[in-house]
CSV table of C-alpha atoms in Angstrom, one decimal:
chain,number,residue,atom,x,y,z
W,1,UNK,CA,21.9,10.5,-21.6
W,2,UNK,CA,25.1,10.5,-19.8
W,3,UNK,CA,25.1,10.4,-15.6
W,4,UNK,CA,28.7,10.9,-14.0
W,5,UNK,CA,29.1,9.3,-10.8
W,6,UNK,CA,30.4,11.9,-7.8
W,7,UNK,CA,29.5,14.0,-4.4
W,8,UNK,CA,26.5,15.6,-4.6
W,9,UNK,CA,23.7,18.1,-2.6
W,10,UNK,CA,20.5,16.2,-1.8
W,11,UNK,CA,18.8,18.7,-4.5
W,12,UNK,CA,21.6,17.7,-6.6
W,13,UNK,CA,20.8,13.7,-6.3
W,14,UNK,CA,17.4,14.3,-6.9
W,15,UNK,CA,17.7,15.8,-9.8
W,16,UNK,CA,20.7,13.2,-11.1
W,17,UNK,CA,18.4,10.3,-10.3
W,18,UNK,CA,14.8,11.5,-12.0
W,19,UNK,CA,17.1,12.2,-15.1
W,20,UNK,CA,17.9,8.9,-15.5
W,21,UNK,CA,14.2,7.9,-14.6
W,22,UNK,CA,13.2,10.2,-17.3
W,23,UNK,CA,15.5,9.3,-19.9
W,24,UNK,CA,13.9,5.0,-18.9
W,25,UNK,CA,10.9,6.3,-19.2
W,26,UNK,CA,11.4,8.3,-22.8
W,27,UNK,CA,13.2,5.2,-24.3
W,28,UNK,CA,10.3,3.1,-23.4
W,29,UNK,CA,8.0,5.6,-24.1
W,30,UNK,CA,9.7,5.3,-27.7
W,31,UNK,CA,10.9,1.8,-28.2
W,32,UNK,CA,8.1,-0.4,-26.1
W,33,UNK,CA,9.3,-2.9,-24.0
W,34,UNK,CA,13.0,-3.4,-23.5
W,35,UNK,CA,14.2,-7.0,-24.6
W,36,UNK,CA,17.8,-6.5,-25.2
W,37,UNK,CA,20.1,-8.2,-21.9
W,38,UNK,CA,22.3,-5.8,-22.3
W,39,UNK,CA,20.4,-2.7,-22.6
W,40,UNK,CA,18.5,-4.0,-20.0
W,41,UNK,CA,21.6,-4.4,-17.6
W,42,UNK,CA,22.7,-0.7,-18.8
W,43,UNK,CA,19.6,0.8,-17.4
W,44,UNK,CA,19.9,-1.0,-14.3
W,45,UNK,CA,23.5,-0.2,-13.9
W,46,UNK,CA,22.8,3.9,-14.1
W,47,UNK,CA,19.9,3.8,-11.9
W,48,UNK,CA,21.8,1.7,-9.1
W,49,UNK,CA,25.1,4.1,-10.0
W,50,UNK,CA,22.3,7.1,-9.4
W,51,UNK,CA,20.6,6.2,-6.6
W,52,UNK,CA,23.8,5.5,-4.3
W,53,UNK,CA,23.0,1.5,-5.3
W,54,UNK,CA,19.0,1.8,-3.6
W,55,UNK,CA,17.0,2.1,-6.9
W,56,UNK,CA,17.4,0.1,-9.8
W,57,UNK,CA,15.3,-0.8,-13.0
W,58,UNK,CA,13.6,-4.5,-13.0
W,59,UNK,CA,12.6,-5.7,-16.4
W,60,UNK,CA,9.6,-8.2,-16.3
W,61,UNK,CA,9.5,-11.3,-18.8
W,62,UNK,CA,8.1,-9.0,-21.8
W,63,UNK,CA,10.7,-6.2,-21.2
W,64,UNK,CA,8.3,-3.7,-19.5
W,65,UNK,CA,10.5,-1.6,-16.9
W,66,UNK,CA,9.2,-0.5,-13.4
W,67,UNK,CA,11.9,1.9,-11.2
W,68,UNK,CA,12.1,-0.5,-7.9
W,69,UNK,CA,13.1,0.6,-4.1
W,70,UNK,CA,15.5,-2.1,-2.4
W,71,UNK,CA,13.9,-2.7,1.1
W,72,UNK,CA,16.9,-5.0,2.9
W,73,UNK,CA,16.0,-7.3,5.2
W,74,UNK,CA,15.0,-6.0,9.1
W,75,UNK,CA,14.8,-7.4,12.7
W,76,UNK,CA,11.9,-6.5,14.5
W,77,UNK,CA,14.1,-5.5,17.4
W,78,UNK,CA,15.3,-2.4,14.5
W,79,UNK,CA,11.8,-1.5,14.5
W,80,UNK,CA,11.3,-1.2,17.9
W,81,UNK,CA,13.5,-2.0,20.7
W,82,UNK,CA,11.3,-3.9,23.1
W,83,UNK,CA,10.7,-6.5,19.9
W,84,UNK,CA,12.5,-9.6,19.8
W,85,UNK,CA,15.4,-10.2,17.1
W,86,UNK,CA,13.0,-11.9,14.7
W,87,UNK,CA,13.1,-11.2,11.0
W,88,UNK,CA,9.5,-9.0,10.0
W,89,UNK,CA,7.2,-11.6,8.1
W,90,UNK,CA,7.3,-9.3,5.4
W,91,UNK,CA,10.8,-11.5,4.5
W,92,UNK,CA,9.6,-14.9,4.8
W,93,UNK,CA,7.6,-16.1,1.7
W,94,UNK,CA,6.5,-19.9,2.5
W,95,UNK,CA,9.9,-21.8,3.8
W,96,UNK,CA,12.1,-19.6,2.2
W,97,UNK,CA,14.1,-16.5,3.9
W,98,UNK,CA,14.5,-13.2,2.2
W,99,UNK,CA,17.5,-11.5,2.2
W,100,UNK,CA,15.4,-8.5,0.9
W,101,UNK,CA,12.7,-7.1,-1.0
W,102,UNK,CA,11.8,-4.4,-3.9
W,103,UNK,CA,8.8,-1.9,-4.1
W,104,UNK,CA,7.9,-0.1,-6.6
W,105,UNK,CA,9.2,3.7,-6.0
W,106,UNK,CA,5.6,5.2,-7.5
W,107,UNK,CA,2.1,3.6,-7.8
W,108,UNK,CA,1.3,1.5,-10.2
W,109,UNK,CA,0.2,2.4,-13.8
W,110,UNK,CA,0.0,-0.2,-16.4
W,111,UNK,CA,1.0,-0.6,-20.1
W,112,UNK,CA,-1.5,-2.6,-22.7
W,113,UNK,CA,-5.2,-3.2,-22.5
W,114,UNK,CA,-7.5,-5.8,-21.4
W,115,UNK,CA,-6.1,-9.4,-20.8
W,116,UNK,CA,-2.5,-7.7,-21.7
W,117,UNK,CA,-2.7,-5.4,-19.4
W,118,UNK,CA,0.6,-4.9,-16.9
W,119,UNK,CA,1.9,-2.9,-14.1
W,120,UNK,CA,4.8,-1.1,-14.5
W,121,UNK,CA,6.0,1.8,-12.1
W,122,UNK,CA,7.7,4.5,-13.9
W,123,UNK,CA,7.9,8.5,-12.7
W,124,UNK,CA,5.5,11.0,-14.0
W,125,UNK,CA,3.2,8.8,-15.2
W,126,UNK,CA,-0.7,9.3,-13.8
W,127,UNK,CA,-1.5,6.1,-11.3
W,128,UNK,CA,-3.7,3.8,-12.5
W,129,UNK,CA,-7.2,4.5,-10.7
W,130,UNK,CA,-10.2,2.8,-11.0
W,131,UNK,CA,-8.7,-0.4,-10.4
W,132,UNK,CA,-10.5,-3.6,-8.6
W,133,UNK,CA,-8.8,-5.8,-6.0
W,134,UNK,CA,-8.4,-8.8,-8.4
W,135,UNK,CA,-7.8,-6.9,-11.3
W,136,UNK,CA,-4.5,-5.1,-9.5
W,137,UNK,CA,-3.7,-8.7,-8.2
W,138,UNK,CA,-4.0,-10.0,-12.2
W,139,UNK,CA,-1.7,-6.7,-13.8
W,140,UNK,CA,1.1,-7.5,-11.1
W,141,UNK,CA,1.1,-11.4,-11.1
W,142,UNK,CA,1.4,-11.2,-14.9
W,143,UNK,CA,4.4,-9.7,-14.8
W,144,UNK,CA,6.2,-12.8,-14.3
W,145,UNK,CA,7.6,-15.1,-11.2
W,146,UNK,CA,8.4,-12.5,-7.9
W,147,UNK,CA,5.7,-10.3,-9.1
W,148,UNK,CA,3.2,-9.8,-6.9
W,149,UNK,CA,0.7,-6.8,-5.5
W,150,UNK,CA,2.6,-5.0,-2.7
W,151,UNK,CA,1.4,-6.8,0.7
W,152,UNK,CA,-0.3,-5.4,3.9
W,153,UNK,CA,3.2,-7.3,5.7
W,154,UNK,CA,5.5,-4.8,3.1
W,155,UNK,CA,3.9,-1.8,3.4
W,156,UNK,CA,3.5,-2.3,7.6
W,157,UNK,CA,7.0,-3.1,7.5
W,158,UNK,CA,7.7,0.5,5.6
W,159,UNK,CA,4.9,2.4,8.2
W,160,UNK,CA,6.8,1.0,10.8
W,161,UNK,CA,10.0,2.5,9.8
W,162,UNK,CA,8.8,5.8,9.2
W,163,UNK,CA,7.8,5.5,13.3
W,164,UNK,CA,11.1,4.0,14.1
W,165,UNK,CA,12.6,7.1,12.5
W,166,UNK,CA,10.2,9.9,13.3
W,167,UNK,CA,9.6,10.8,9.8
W,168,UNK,CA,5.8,10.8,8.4
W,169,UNK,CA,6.1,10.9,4.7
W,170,UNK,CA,4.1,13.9,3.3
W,171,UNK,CA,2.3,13.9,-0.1
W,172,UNK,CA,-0.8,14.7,-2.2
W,173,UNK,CA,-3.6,14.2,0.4
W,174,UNK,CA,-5.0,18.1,-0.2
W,175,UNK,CA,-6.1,18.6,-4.2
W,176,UNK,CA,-2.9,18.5,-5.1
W,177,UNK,CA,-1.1,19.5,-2.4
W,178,UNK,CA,-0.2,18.1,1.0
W,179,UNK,CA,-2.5,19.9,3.7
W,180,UNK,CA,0.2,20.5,6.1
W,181,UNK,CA,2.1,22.0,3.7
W,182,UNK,CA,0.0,24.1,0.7
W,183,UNK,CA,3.5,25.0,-1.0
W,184,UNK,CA,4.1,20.8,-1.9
W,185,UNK,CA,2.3,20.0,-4.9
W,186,UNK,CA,3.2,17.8,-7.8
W,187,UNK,CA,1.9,18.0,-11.4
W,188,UNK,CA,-2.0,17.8,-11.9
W,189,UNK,CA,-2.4,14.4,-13.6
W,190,UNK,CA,-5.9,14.1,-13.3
W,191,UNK,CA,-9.0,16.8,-12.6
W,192,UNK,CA,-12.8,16.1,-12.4
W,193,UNK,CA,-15.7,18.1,-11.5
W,194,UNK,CA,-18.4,18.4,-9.3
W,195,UNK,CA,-21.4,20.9,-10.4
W,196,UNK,CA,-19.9,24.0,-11.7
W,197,UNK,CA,-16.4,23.2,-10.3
W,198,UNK,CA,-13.2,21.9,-11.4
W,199,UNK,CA,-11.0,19.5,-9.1
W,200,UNK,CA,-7.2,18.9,-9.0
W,201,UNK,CA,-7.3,15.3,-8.2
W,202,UNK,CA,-4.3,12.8,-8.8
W,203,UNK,CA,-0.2,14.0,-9.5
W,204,UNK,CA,2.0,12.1,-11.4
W,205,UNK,CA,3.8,9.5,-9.8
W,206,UNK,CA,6.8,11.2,-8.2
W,207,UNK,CA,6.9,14.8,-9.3
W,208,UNK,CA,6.2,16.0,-5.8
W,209,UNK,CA,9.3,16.7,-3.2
W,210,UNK,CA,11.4,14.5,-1.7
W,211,UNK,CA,9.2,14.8,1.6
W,212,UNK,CA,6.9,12.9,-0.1
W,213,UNK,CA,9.2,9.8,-0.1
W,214,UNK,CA,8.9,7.3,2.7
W,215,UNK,CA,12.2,8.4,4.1
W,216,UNK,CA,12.6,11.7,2.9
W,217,UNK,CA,15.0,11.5,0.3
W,218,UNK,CA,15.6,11.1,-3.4
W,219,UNK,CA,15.5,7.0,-3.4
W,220,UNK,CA,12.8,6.1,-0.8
W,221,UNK,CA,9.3,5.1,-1.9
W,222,UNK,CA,7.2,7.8,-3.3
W,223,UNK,CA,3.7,8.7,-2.4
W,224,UNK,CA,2.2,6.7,0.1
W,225,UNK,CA,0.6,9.9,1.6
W,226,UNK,CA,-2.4,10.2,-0.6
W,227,UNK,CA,-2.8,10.4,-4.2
W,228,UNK,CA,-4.4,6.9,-4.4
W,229,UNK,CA,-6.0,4.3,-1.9
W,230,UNK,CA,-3.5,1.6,-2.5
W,231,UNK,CA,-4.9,-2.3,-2.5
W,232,UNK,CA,-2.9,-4.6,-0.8
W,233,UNK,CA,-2.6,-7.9,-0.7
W,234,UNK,CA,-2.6,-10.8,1.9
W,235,UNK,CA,-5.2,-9.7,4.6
W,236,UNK,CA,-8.8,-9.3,4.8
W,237,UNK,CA,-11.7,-8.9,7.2
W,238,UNK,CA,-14.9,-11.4,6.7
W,239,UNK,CA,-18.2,-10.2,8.9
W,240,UNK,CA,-14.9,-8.1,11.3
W,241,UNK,CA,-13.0,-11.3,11.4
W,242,UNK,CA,-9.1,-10.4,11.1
W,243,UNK,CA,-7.8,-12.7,8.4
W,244,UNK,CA,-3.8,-12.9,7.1
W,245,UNK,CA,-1.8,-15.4,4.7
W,246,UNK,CA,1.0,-16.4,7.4
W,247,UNK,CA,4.1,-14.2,7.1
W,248,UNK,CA,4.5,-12.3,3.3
W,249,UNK,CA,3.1,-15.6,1.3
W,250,UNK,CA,0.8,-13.2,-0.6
W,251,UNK,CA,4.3,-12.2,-2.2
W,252,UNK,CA,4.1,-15.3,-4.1
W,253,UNK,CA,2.1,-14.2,-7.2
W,254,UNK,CA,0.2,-17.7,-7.7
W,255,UNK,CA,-1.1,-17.4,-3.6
W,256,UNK,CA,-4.7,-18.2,-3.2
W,257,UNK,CA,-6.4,-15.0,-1.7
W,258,UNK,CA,-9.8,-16.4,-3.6
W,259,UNK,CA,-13.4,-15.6,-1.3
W,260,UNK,CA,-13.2,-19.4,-0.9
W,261,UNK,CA,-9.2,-20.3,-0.4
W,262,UNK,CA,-8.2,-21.9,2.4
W,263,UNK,CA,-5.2,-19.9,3.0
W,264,UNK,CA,-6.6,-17.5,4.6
W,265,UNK,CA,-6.0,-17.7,8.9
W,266,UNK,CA,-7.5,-16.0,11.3
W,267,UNK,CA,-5.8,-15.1,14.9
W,268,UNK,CA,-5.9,-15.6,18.5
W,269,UNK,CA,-4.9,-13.2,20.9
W,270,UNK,CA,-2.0,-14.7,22.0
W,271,UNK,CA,-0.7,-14.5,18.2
W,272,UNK,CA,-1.5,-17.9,17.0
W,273,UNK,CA,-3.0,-18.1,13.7
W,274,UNK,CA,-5.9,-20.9,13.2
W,275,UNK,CA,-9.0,-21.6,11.1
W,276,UNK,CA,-11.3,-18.7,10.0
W,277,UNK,CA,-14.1,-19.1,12.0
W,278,UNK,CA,-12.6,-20.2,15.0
W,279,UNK,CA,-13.8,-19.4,18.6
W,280,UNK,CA,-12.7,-16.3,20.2
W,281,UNK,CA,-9.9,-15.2,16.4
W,282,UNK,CA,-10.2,-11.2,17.4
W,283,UNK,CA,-12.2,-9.2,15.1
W,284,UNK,CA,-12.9,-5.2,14.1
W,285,UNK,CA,-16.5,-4.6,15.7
W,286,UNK,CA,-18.8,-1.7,15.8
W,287,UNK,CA,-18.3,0.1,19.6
W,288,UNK,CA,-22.3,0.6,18.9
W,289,UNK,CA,-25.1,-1.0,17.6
W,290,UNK,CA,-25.7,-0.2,13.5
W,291,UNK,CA,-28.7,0.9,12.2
W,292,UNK,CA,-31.0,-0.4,9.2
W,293,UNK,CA,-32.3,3.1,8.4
W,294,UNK,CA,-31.5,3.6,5.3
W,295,UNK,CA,-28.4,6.0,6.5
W,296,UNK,CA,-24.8,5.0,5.7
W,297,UNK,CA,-23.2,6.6,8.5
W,298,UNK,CA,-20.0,6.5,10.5
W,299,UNK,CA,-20.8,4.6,14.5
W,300,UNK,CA,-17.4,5.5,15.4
W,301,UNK,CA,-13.6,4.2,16.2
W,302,UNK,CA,-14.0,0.2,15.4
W,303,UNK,CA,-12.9,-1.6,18.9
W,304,UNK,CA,-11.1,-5.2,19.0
W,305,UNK,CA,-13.0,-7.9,20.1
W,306,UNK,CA,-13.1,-11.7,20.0
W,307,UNK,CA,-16.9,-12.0,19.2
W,308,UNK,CA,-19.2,-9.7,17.6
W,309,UNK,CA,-21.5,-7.4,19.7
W,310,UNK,CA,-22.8,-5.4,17.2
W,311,UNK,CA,-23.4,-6.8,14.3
W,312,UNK,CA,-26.0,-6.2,11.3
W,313,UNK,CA,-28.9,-8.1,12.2
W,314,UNK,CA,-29.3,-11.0,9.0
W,315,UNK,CA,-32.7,-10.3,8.1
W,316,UNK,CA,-31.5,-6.7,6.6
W,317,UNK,CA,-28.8,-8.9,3.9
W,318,UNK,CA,-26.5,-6.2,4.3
W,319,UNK,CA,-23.6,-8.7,2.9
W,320,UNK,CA,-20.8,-7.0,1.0
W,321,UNK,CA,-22.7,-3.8,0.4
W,322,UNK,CA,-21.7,-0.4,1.8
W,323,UNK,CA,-24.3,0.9,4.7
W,324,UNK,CA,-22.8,1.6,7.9
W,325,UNK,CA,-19.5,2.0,8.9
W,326,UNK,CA,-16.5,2.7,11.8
W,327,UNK,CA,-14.0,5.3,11.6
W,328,UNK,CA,-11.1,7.0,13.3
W,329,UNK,CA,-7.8,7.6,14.2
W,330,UNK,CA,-5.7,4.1,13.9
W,331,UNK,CA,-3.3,5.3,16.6
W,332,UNK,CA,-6.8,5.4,19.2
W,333,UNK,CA,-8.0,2.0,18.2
W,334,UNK,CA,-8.3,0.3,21.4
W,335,UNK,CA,-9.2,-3.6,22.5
W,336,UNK,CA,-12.4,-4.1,24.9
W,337,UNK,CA,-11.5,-5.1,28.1
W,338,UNK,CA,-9.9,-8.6,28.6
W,339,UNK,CA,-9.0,-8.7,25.3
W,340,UNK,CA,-4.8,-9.1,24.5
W,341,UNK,CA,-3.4,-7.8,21.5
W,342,UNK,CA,-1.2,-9.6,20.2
W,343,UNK,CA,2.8,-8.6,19.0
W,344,UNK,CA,1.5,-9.8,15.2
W,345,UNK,CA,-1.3,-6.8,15.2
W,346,UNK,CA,1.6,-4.5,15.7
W,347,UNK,CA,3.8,-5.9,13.3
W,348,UNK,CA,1.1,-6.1,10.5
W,349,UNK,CA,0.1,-2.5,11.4
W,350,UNK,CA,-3.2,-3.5,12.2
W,351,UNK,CA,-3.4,-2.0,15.5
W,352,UNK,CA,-1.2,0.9,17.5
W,353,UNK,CA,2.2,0.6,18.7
W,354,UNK,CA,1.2,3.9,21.1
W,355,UNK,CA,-0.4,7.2,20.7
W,356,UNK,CA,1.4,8.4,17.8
W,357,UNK,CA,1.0,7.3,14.1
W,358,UNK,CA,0.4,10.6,12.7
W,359,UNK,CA,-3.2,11.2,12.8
W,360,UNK,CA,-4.1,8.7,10.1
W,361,UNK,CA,-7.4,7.2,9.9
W,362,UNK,CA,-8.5,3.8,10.2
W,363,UNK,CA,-12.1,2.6,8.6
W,364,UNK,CA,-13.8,-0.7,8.7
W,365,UNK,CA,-17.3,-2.8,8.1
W,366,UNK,CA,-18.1,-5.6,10.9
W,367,UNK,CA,-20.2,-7.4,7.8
W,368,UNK,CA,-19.5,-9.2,4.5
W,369,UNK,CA,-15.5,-9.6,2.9
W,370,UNK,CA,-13.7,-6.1,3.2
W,371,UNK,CA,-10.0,-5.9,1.0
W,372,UNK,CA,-7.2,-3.5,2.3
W,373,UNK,CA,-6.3,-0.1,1.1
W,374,UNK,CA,-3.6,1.6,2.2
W,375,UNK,CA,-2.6,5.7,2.3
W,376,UNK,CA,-5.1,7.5,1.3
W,377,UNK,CA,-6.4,9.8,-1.5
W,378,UNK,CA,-5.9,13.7,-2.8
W,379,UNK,CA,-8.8,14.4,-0.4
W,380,UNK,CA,-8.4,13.1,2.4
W,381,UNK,CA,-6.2,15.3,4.2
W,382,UNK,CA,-4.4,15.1,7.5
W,383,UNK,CA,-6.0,11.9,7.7
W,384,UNK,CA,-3.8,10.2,4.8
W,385,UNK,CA,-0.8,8.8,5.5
W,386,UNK,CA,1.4,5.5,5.5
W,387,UNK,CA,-0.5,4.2,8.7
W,388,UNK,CA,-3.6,4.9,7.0
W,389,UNK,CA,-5.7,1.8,6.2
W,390,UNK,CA,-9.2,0.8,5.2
W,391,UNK,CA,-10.8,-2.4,5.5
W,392,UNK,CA,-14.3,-1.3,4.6
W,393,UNK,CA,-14.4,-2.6,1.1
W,394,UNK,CA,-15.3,-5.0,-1.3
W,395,UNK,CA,-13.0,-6.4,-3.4
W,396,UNK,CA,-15.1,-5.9,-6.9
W,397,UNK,CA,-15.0,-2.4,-5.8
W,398,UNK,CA,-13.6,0.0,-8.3
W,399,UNK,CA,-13.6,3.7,-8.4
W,400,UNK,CA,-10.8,7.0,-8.9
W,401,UNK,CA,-9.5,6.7,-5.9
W,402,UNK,CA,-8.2,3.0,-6.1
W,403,UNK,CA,-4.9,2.2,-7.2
W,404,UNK,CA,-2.2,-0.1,-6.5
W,405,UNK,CA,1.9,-0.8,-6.6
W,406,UNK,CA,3.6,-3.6,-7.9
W,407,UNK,CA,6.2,-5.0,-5.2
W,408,UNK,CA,9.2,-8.2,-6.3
W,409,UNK,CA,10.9,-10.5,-4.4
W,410,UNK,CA,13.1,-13.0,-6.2
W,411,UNK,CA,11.8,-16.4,-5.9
């Protein structure tokens, strides 16, 4: 495989760059993981030589190769001119600064089986589905030190580019095709059926257009429109209570984000960040009262509040179990009267910047621990999107629709 630096068409870069990704993938495909330094280096060198120095391949401490997006470091005034110039959380891990951070260009798959089992992020190959939240927190921390699940702060800090720059990353949120546009479609990667009919479901990482990258273009971060509900790390709701780690210590693959750990914080609305459990932390609640009916059934938009009003009653032991739910646009979600929302909501994506964040849906419980997804699925249609975020399940959860995507920051 040869690459020759030079001027070229966007078509032209995008098909430079997925040879090299192609030719990675092949040589691991035939060789297994990649221990030589200086092979290592060489692979890394084309794809930073391809990709105009944005992509590059990381190797993780057995030699398995992911295809990583450099995300530099950003003021929140970049992101939005009325913000202060404050460095996004998503580049502060514990005490220590960030000068930047990497993502992995597609969602996660993962090479070997069972307790060897390992993300890597390579093109064209089908996203691993079926995934639980601790499972896709286990294949990415394995990897080695930096490694970590990607982050609510990280993929926030990516939605709220997209906004900054008006672009709304398209993707496979339609059977296989993006529902705003039927002519996108990447390769079929996975079908199923229901009763006599066959499904497209899933595409292989990257082998849609380069409208399906976060910023439109050969080297941004593929396929956070659809495809698969992501998990992310590093925030939580418990019975609608808001929970974070403080700024992007998630990244750091030995964080605590146990039931029990004590890392978690809850916040205040003036942005402070205290125990769970505290008086008046702001919460996701039900704008009506749920029902024990025996019905799982959506009540509506979720509201911010500082207290519960409608919460399950405890004699029905709803705990982490699915019954009823609240959904809606995210860019609607409103706080009940008297209630401030904090700059930190914003910031995380947790809550609207204004009245455009491109239709995508926001779903919640008020009961029991709920884990974040992020993006949507092949069905979920104008509704998917990189503003797109559910905090209605459980993290033991597992099913087709749930993948993940590796993320490293150097430690």
């Amino acid at each position: 495989m040869q690459y020759v630096s030079g001027p070229y068409t966007s078509g032209e870069l995008l098909t430079k760059v997925r040879t090299v990704e192609d030719w990675l993938d092949n040589e691991f495909r035939a060789r297994g993981p990649i221990t030589d330094a200086s092979v290592q280096r060489d692979m890394a060198n084309r794809m930073l030589d391809a990709s105009q120095g944005r992509n590059t391949a990381i190797f993780d401490d057995q030699g398995n190769p992911s295809i990583m997006v450099r995300i530099p470091a950003m003021l929140l005034s970049q992101l939005r001119a009325d913000w202060p110039n404050e460095l996004h959380p998503a580049f502060i891990v514990g005490a220590s600064v960030k000068s930047e951070f990497w993502v992995a260009k597609y969602p996660g798959a993962t090479t070997g089986v069972g307790a060897t089992e390992r993300a890597i992020s390579l093109r064209r190959r089908d996203p691993r589905a079926g995934i639980n939240f601790d499972q896709a927190r286990t294949v990415c921390a394995a990897k080695g030190a930096g490694w970590h699940l990607m982050t609510n702060a990280e993929w926030a800090l990516l939605a709220l580019w997209c906004k900054a720059n008006g672009y709304w990353p398209r993707g496979n949120n339609s059977y296989g095709v993006d529902a705003s546009r039927p002519a996108e479609t990447g390769e079929i990667s996975y079908t199923y059926t229901s009763g006599p009919t066959v499904y497209n479901g899933r595409v292989a990482a990257g082998t849609g257009p380069a409208a399906w990258s976060h910023d439109g273009t050969p080297f941004g971060v593929w396929d956070l429109n659809g495809n698969v509900w992501e998990w992310v790390g590093g925030l939580r709701l418990v019975d609608g209570e808001i929970q974070i780690l403080a700024d992007n210590n998630a990244a750091d693959g030995a964080s605590d984000q146990s039931r029990t750990s004590t890392a978690w914080r809850a916040i205040l609305p003036d942005g402070s960040l205290v125990d769970p459990g505290a008086a008046d932390t702001l919460k996701f609640d039900s704008p009506v009262p749920l029902t024990n009916d025996e019905v799982t059934q959506n009540l509506g938009l979720p509201i911010l509040r500082t207290a519960l009003v409608n919460p399950p009653d405890p004699a029905w032991n709803w705990g982490d179990n699915n019954y009823d739910y609240n959904y809606g646009a995210f860019q609607s979600v409103t706080a009940a009267g008297g209630v401030a929302v904090p700059r930190i909501l914003q910031v995380l994506s947790l809550m609207p910047i204004d009245a455009d964040h491109g239709g995508d849906c926001l779903y919640a419980r008020n009961y029991g621990e709920r884990l974040p997804f992020r993006g949507g699925n092949w069905n979920n249609g104008a509704s998917a999107g990189v503003c797109a975020l559910r905090l209605d399940s459980a993290r033991a959860d597992s099913y087709r629709t749930y993948g993940f995507r590796p993320a490293f920051i150097q430690p």
